[in-house]
Coordinates of C-alpha atoms and ligand atoms in Angstrom, one line a residue:
M48 CA 0.0 0.0 0.0
R49 CA 1.2 3.6 -0.7
E50 CA 2.9 5.3 2.2
G51 CA 0.3 7.1 4.4
V52 CA -2.6 5.0 3.0
L53 CA -4.3 3.0 5.7
F54 CA -7.0 1.4 3.6
E55 CA -8.0 0.8 0.1
I56 CA -11.5 1.5 -0.9
T57 CA -12.7 -1.0 -3.6
K58 CA -16.2 -1.4 -5.0
D59 CA -16.4 -4.8 -3.1
G60 CA -16.1 -2.8 0.1
L61 CA -19.2 -0.7 -0.6
E62 CA -22.4 -1.7 1.2
T63 CA -20.4 -3.7 3.9
G64 CA -21.1 -1.5 6.9
L65 CA -17.8 0.4 6.8
R66 CA -16.1 -2.7 8.2
G67 CA -12.4 -1.9 8.9
V68 CA -12.5 1.6 7.3
P69 CA -10.5 3.9 9.6
V70 CA -12.3 7.2 10.3
G71 CA -10.5 8.7 13.2
Y72 CA -9.0 8.2 16.6
C73 CA -10.5 6.8 19.9
V74 CA -8.7 8.0 23.0
T75 CA -10.6 5.9 25.5
S76 CA -10.5 2.3 24.3
F77 CA -9.5 -0.2 21.5
V78 CA -10.7 -3.6 20.3
D79 CA -7.9 -5.8 19.1
A80 CA -9.1 -8.8 17.0
Y81 CA -7.0 -11.2 19.1
K82 CA -6.5 -9.4 22.4
G83 CA -10.1 -8.0 22.8
L84 CA -11.0 -4.8 24.5
S85 CA -8.7 -2.5 26.4
Y86 CA -9.4 0.9 28.3
V87 CA -6.5 3.3 27.7
G88 CA -4.2 0.5 27.0
R89 CA -5.3 -1.7 30.0
P90 CA -6.8 -5.1 29.2
I91 CA -10.5 -5.3 30.3
A92 CA -9.7 -8.3 32.5
E93 CA -7.4 -6.2 34.6
L94 CA -10.1 -3.6 35.1
S95 CA -13.2 -5.7 35.6
N96 CA -12.9 -5.9 39.4
R97 CA -12.2 -2.2 39.9
D98 CA -14.7 0.2 41.3
P99 CA -16.6 1.9 38.6
M100 CA -15.5 5.3 39.8
E101 CA -11.8 4.2 39.2
V102 CA -12.7 3.1 35.6
I103 CA -14.7 6.2 34.8
Y104 CA -11.7 8.2 36.0
L105 CA -9.5 6.3 33.8
L106 CA -11.6 6.8 30.6
Y107 CA -12.2 10.5 31.5
Y108 CA -8.7 11.6 32.3
G109 CA -6.7 8.8 30.3
E110 CA -4.8 7.6 33.3
M111 CA -5.4 5.8 36.6
G112 CA -6.1 8.1 39.4
S113 CA -4.5 8.0 42.9
K114 CA -6.9 7.2 45.7
E115 CA -7.2 10.9 46.6
Q116 CA -7.8 11.9 42.9
V117 CA -10.6 9.3 42.5
A118 CA -12.1 10.4 45.8
R119 CA -12.1 13.9 44.6
F120 CA -13.6 13.0 41.3
Q121 CA -16.4 10.9 43.1
K122 CA -17.2 13.9 45.4
D123 CA -17.7 16.1 42.3
L124 CA -19.9 13.6 40.6
N125 CA -21.8 13.0 43.8
H126 CA -22.7 16.8 43.8
R127 CA -24.0 16.4 40.3
A128 CA -26.0 13.2 40.9
H129 CA -29.5 14.5 41.7
C130 CA -31.8 15.3 38.9
K131 CA -34.3 18.2 39.1
E132 CA -37.7 17.2 40.3
A133 CA -39.1 18.3 37.0
T134 CA -36.9 15.8 35.2
I135 CA -37.9 12.8 37.3
A136 CA -41.6 13.8 37.3
A137 CA -41.4 14.0 33.4
I138 CA -39.8 10.5 33.2
A139 CA -42.3 9.1 35.5
A140 CA -45.0 10.4 33.3
L141 CA -43.7 8.7 30.1
P142 CA -45.9 6.0 28.7
R143 CA -45.3 2.4 29.7
Q144 CA -46.2 0.9 26.4
G145 CA -43.5 -0.2 24.0
A146 CA -39.8 -0.9 24.4
P147 CA -37.9 0.1 27.5
M148 CA -35.2 1.5 25.1
D149 CA -37.6 3.9 23.6
V150 CA -38.4 5.2 27.1
F151 CA -34.6 5.6 27.7
A152 CA -34.2 7.8 24.6
A153 CA -37.2 9.9 25.5
A154 CA -35.8 10.2 29.0
L155 CA -32.4 11.5 27.8
L156 CA -34.2 14.1 25.7
I157 CA -36.2 15.2 28.6
A158 CA -33.2 15.3 30.8
G159 CA -31.5 17.6 28.2
M160 CA -34.4 19.9 28.5
F161 CA -34.1 20.3 32.2
E162 CA -30.5 19.5 33.0
G163 CA -28.6 20.6 29.9
T164 CA -26.0 23.3 30.1
G165 CA -24.9 23.4 26.5
N166 CA -21.3 22.7 27.5
Y167 CA -20.2 19.3 26.3
R168 CA -17.7 18.8 29.2
E169 CA -20.2 19.9 32.0
D170 CA -23.0 17.9 30.4
C171 CA -20.6 14.8 30.1
L172 CA -19.9 14.9 33.9
N173 CA -23.5 15.7 34.8
V174 CA -25.1 13.0 32.6
I175 CA -22.5 10.3 34.0
A176 CA -23.5 11.4 37.5
K177 CA -27.2 11.5 36.8
L178 CA -27.5 8.3 34.8
P179 CA -28.1 6.0 37.7
Q180 CA -31.2 8.1 38.7
I181 CA -32.4 8.6 35.2
V182 CA -32.2 4.8 34.4
A183 CA -33.8 3.7 37.7
G184 CA -36.6 6.1 36.9
I185 CA -37.0 4.5 33.5
I186 CA -37.1 1.1 34.8
N187 CA -39.4 1.8 37.8
T188 CA -41.8 3.6 35.4
H189 CA -41.8 1.1 32.9
A190 CA -42.0 -2.0 35.1
G191 CA -44.7 -0.1 37.3
W192 CA -42.5 -0.4 40.3
G193 CA -43.5 3.0 41.8
T194 CA -41.8 6.3 42.8
T195 CA -38.0 6.2 42.4
P196 CA -36.2 6.9 45.8
Q197 CA -33.9 9.9 46.1
P198 CA -30.3 9.1 45.0
K199 CA -27.6 8.2 47.7
P200 CA -24.5 8.5 45.4
E201 CA -22.2 8.2 48.5
M202 CA -23.1 4.5 48.6
G203 CA -21.2 4.0 45.4
Y204 CA -22.0 4.4 41.7
M205 CA -23.9 1.0 41.2
E206 CA -24.8 0.6 44.8
N207 CA -26.8 3.8 44.4
F208 CA -28.4 2.5 41.2
V209 CA -29.5 -0.8 42.8
H210 CA -30.8 1.2 45.8
M211 CA -33.0 3.3 43.6
L212 CA -34.5 0.2 41.8
N213 CA -37.8 -0.7 43.3
M214 CA -37.5 -4.3 42.1
P215 CA -39.5 -7.0 43.9
G216 CA -37.4 -9.5 45.7
K217 CA -34.1 -9.4 47.6
K218 CA -31.2 -7.3 46.6
T219 CA -28.2 -9.6 47.4
P220 CA -24.6 -8.6 47.6
E221 CA -24.0 -10.8 44.6
L222 CA -26.5 -8.6 42.5
I223 CA -24.7 -5.6 43.3
Q224 CA -21.3 -7.2 42.4
V225 CA -22.8 -8.3 39.1
M226 CA -24.2 -4.9 38.4
R227 CA -20.8 -3.4 38.9
L228 CA -19.1 -5.9 36.7
F229 CA -21.6 -5.6 34.0
N230 CA -21.5 -1.7 34.2
V231 CA -17.7 -1.6 34.1
I232 CA -17.2 -4.0 31.1
H233 CA -19.8 -2.2 28.9
Y234 CA -18.5 1.5 29.2
D235 CA -16.7 1.5 26.0
H236 CA -15.9 -0.6 23.0
C237 CA -13.7 1.7 20.8
G238 CA -15.1 4.3 18.4
G239 CA -16.7 2.4 15.6
N240 CA -19.4 0.4 17.3
L241 CA -22.8 1.4 16.0
S242 CA -24.2 3.3 19.3
T243 CA -20.9 5.1 19.7
F244 CA -20.5 6.0 16.2
V245 CA -24.0 7.3 16.0
G246 CA -23.8 9.3 19.2
K247 CA -20.6 10.9 17.9
A248 CA -22.1 11.5 14.4
V249 CA -25.1 13.3 15.7
A250 CA -22.8 15.4 18.0
S251 CA -20.7 16.3 15.0
G252 CA -23.6 18.5 13.8
L253 CA -23.2 20.1 17.2
E254 CA -26.3 18.7 18.8
H255 CA -26.0 18.8 22.4
M256 CA -24.9 15.9 24.8
Y257 CA -28.2 14.6 25.8
G258 CA -29.6 14.5 22.2
S259 CA -26.6 12.9 21.0
L260 CA -26.8 10.2 23.8
A261 CA -30.6 9.8 22.9
A262 CA -29.4 8.9 19.4
C263 CA -26.8 6.5 20.7
I264 CA -29.5 4.8 22.7
T265 CA -31.9 4.2 19.7
A266 CA -28.8 2.7 17.8
L267 CA -28.1 0.5 20.8
A268 CA -31.7 -0.7 20.9
G269 CA -31.6 -3.0 17.9
P270 CA -31.3 -6.7 18.2
R271 CA -28.0 -6.9 16.4
H272 CA -26.5 -4.6 19.0
G273 CA -27.4 -3.8 22.5
R274 CA -30.7 -6.0 22.7
A275 CA -28.7 -9.0 21.5
N276 CA -28.0 -9.8 25.2
Q277 CA -31.9 -10.3 25.7
D278 CA -32.1 -12.5 22.5
C279 CA -29.0 -14.6 23.6
L280 CA -30.7 -15.2 27.0
E281 CA -33.9 -16.3 25.2
F282 CA -31.7 -18.6 23.1
V283 CA -29.9 -20.1 26.1
Q284 CA -33.4 -20.6 27.8
S285 CA -34.8 -22.3 24.7
V286 CA -31.8 -24.6 24.7
L287 CA -32.3 -25.3 28.4
D288 CA -36.0 -26.0 27.8
E289 CA -35.2 -28.5 25.1
V290 CA -32.4 -30.5 26.6
G291 CA -32.7 -29.9 30.3
E292 CA -30.0 -28.6 32.8
N293 CA -28.2 -32.0 32.9
A294 CA -27.7 -32.1 29.1
K295 CA -24.5 -33.6 27.9
P296 CA -22.2 -31.8 25.4
A297 CA -23.4 -34.1 22.7
D298 CA -27.1 -33.0 23.1
I299 CA -26.0 -29.3 22.8
E300 CA -23.8 -30.2 19.7
R301 CA -26.8 -31.9 18.1
L302 CA -29.1 -28.9 18.8
I303 CA -26.6 -26.4 17.3
R304 CA -26.2 -28.5 14.2
E305 CA -30.0 -28.5 13.8
K306 CA -30.4 -24.8 14.2
L307 CA -27.6 -24.2 11.6
A308 CA -29.1 -26.7 9.2
N309 CA -32.4 -24.6 9.5
N310 CA -30.5 -21.3 8.7
K311 CA -31.0 -20.1 12.3
L312 CA -28.4 -18.0 14.1
V313 CA -26.4 -19.4 17.2
F314 CA -26.9 -16.4 19.4
G315 CA -23.9 -15.3 21.4
F316 CA -21.5 -16.2 18.8
G317 CA -19.7 -14.1 16.2
H318 CA -18.3 -10.4 16.1
A319 CA -17.6 -7.9 13.5
V320 CA -14.1 -7.2 14.9
L321 CA -13.0 -10.0 17.4
R322 CA -11.5 -13.3 16.2
V323 CA -11.2 -15.0 19.6
E324 CA -13.5 -15.4 22.6
D325 CA -14.6 -11.9 23.8
A326 CA -12.3 -10.9 26.7
R327 CA -15.4 -9.5 28.5
A328 CA -17.2 -12.8 28.0
T329 CA -14.2 -14.7 29.4
V330 CA -14.4 -12.4 32.6
C331 CA -18.1 -13.2 33.0
Y332 CA -17.7 -17.0 32.4
N333 CA -15.0 -17.0 35.1
Y334 CA -17.3 -15.0 37.5
C335 CA -20.2 -17.4 36.8
Q336 CA -18.1 -20.5 37.4
K337 CA -17.0 -19.1 40.7
H338 CA -20.4 -17.8 42.0
F339 CA -23.3 -19.6 40.0
A340 CA -21.8 -22.9 38.7
T341 CA -24.9 -24.8 39.5
N342 CA -27.4 -22.3 38.0
P343 CA -29.2 -24.2 35.0
L344 CA -28.8 -21.3 32.7
V345 CA -25.1 -20.9 33.5
K346 CA -24.6 -24.6 33.0
I347 CA -26.3 -24.5 29.6
A348 CA -24.3 -21.2 28.6
S349 CA -21.1 -22.9 29.6
L350 CA -21.8 -26.0 27.5
L351 CA -22.8 -23.7 24.5
R352 CA -19.4 -21.9 25.0
T353 CA -17.4 -25.1 23.9
E354 CA -19.9 -26.9 21.7
G355 CA -20.9 -23.6 19.9
S356 CA -17.3 -22.8 18.9
K357 CA -16.6 -26.5 17.9
V358 CA -19.6 -26.5 15.4
L359 CA -19.2 -22.9 14.1
K360 CA -15.5 -23.5 13.3
E361 CA -16.5 -25.9 10.7
N362 CA -18.1 -23.1 8.7
P363 CA -15.4 -21.0 7.1
K364 CA -17.8 -18.1 6.2
I365 CA -18.3 -17.4 9.8
S366 CA -15.5 -15.0 10.7
D367 CA -15.6 -15.4 14.4
P368 CA -16.8 -18.7 15.8
Y369 CA -16.3 -17.7 19.4
P370 CA -18.6 -16.6 22.1
N371 CA -19.3 -12.8 22.3
I372 CA -20.1 -10.9 25.4
D373 CA -23.9 -11.4 25.0
A374 CA -23.4 -15.1 25.3
I375 CA -23.2 -15.1 29.1
T376 CA -24.3 -11.7 30.5
G377 CA -28.1 -12.5 30.4
S378 CA -27.5 -15.8 32.2
M379 CA -25.3 -14.1 34.7
L380 CA -27.9 -11.3 35.5
M381 CA -30.6 -14.0 35.9
A382 CA -28.4 -16.0 38.2
A383 CA -27.5 -12.9 40.2
G384 CA -31.3 -12.1 41.0
F385 CA -32.2 -9.7 38.3
P386 CA -34.7 -11.8 36.4
Y387 CA -35.9 -8.9 34.1
P388 CA -34.4 -9.4 30.6
N389 CA -36.6 -6.7 29.2
Y390 CA -34.1 -4.3 30.9
Y391 CA -30.9 -5.8 30.0
A392 CA -30.4 -3.6 27.0
V393 CA -31.2 -0.6 29.3
L394 CA -28.4 -1.7 31.6
F395 CA -26.0 -1.9 28.6
G396 CA -27.1 1.7 27.8
L397 CA -26.6 3.0 31.4
S398 CA -23.0 1.8 31.0
R399 CA -22.3 2.7 27.3
C400 CA -23.4 6.3 27.7
V401 CA -20.4 6.8 29.9
G402 CA -17.8 6.0 27.1
V403 CA -19.8 7.8 24.4
A404 CA -20.2 11.0 26.5
I405 CA -16.4 10.9 27.0
Q406 CA -15.7 10.3 23.3
I407 CA -18.0 13.1 22.4
V408 CA -16.0 15.5 24.6
Y409 CA -12.9 14.4 22.8
E410 CA -14.3 14.8 19.3
R411 CA -16.0 18.2 20.0
L412 CA -13.4 19.8 22.2
E413 CA -10.1 18.2 21.9
A414 CA -9.6 16.5 18.5
R415 CA -7.6 18.6 15.9
D416 CA -5.9 20.8 18.4
G417 CA -9.3 21.7 20.0
K418 CA -11.1 22.6 16.7
G419 CA -13.1 19.4 16.9
T420 CA -13.9 16.9 14.1
P421 CA -16.0 18.3 11.3
I422 CA -19.6 17.2 10.7
I423 CA -19.8 13.6 9.5
R424 CA -20.4 13.5 5.7
P425 CA -19.3 10.1 4.0
L426 CA -19.6 9.7 0.2
Y427 CA -22.5 7.7 -1.3
L428 CA -22.1 6.9 -5.1
Y429 CA -25.1 7.3 -7.1
K430 CA -26.5 4.0 -8.6
A431 CA -29.8 3.8 -10.6
R432 CA -32.2 1.1 -9.3
K433 CA -32.7 -1.6 -11.8
Ligands
COA107 C1 -22.3 -10.6 15.6 C2 -22.7 -10.8 14.2 C3 -23.8 -9.8 13.8 C4 -21.5 -10.3 13.3 O1 -21.9 -10.1 12.0 P1 -20.9 -10.3 10.8 O2 -19.7 -9.3 11.0 O3 -21.6 -10.1 9.5 O4 -20.4 -11.8 10.9 P2 -19.7 -12.8 9.7 O5 -18.8 -11.9 8.8 O6 -18.9 -13.8 10.5 O7 -20.8 -13.3 8.9 C5 -20.6 -14.2 7.8 C6 -21.8 -15.1 7.7 O8 -21.9 -16.1 8.9 C7 -23.1 -16.0 9.5 N1 -22.9 -16.1 11.0 C8 -22.1 -15.2 11.7 N2 -22.3 -15.5 13.1 C9 -23.1 -16.5 13.1 C10 -23.7 -17.2 14.1 N3 -23.5 -16.9 15.5 N4 -24.7 -18.2 13.8 C11 -25.0 -18.5 12.5 N5 -24.5 -17.8 11.4 C12 -23.7 -16.9 11.8 C13 -23.6 -14.7 9.0 O9 -25.1 -14.6 9.3 C14 -23.2 -14.4 7.8 O10 -24.0 -15.2 6.8 P3 -24.4 -14.7 5.4 O11 -23.2 -14.5 4.6 O12 -25.3 -15.8 4.9 O13 -25.1 -13.4 5.6 C15 -23.1 -12.3 13.7 O14 -21.9 -13.0 14.1 C16 -24.3 -12.6 14.4 O15 -25.4 -12.4 14.0 N6 -24.2 -13.4 15.6 C17 -25.4 -13.9 16.3 C18 -26.1 -12.9 17.1 C19 -25.2 -12.3 18.2 O16 -24.7 -13.0 19.0 N7 -25.1 -10.9 18.4 C20 -24.4 -10.3 19.5 C21 -23.4 -9.4 18.9 S1 -22.2 -8.9 20.1

């Protein structure tokens, strides 16, 4: 390739979802096809046990903070954590019909009306701080779980979120641990995943932070993206229903072959970038083996992990025959005591907005020596319909 050329555009590359086409820089994270996700150069496995505030600090400032720095950052965010009453009342008045992700997008637009400052950096910090209350409000409203309690951010980022959820049943320490883990591993996934790219594209027209994040959430809502964790759980449940929790590997293998023969997807497998098991999935499999090894869904998801790859590897057209993050997170949330799959994509969004907001700050205020990236405007070639 000529010097300075990163990518050759050929006609065959058109209408293929911009796969592998470089469009800019991401300062927060990177996805290596073989090593998986890293935040600011640190593998996700190293960070998955950290406190959410430490990881948000890392993404926001580009370095690990000292204990004092993180404490100061947390204090600042704690001051920003309470939404105005008008915001919460408007979210609580949203309709309960339809998909929770639609309520999420609407809630972000509402939050922008009452909480927006028009300053990307301020709004980034504000929205990160307020997301637990906004999202608890969305879930409580949609599920009909009643009035959202006042935030207690001093409890910790995800502890506060779980505190505000009015879910029936017991909130165990394991649930909080799993919510923290889920939150940390979903913050960011480089710059080109659909929800991040869309959020940044909308911000490139100088739309404000909340509107840009509302667009990010609608992009995340689709079954090929953020909602895949719900579909994957349904898939694991359907396999469990069919073969039972004491199934042998051969039973699972037979079922996968049947599905492929019927042109069905094997959910939880494949990725546009990764060519190995998703490092985030590995973290969750390990966590589940340690804490929920006897849970029936976890047992089936673990069998699928090996049998799925074995069968999918036989098909050369499948670029990545390994489990992705969604193969296990649904089973993990169920096992941890949050049996409400309708809200799993919302939990993904609660986390993903953090990375996208920080990437928007970079693109609007720091890129190109502070000038910001220009409005997104790729080229489409004209072609007459037949
Ligand atoms: C994730 C996914 C959308 C990536 O898509 P992609 O980059 O186009 O994947 P590939 O290049 O490997 O696809 C090549 C072919 O293999 C098929 N394929 C890929 N993963 C597959 C899977 N898990 N089960 C069955 N077929 C699969 C594709 O449908 C495609 O078939 P086609 O040529 O007939 O259209 C895809 O692997 C998928 O649909 N996986 C199952 C759903 C899922 O787990 N989603 C969560 C994503 S994090």
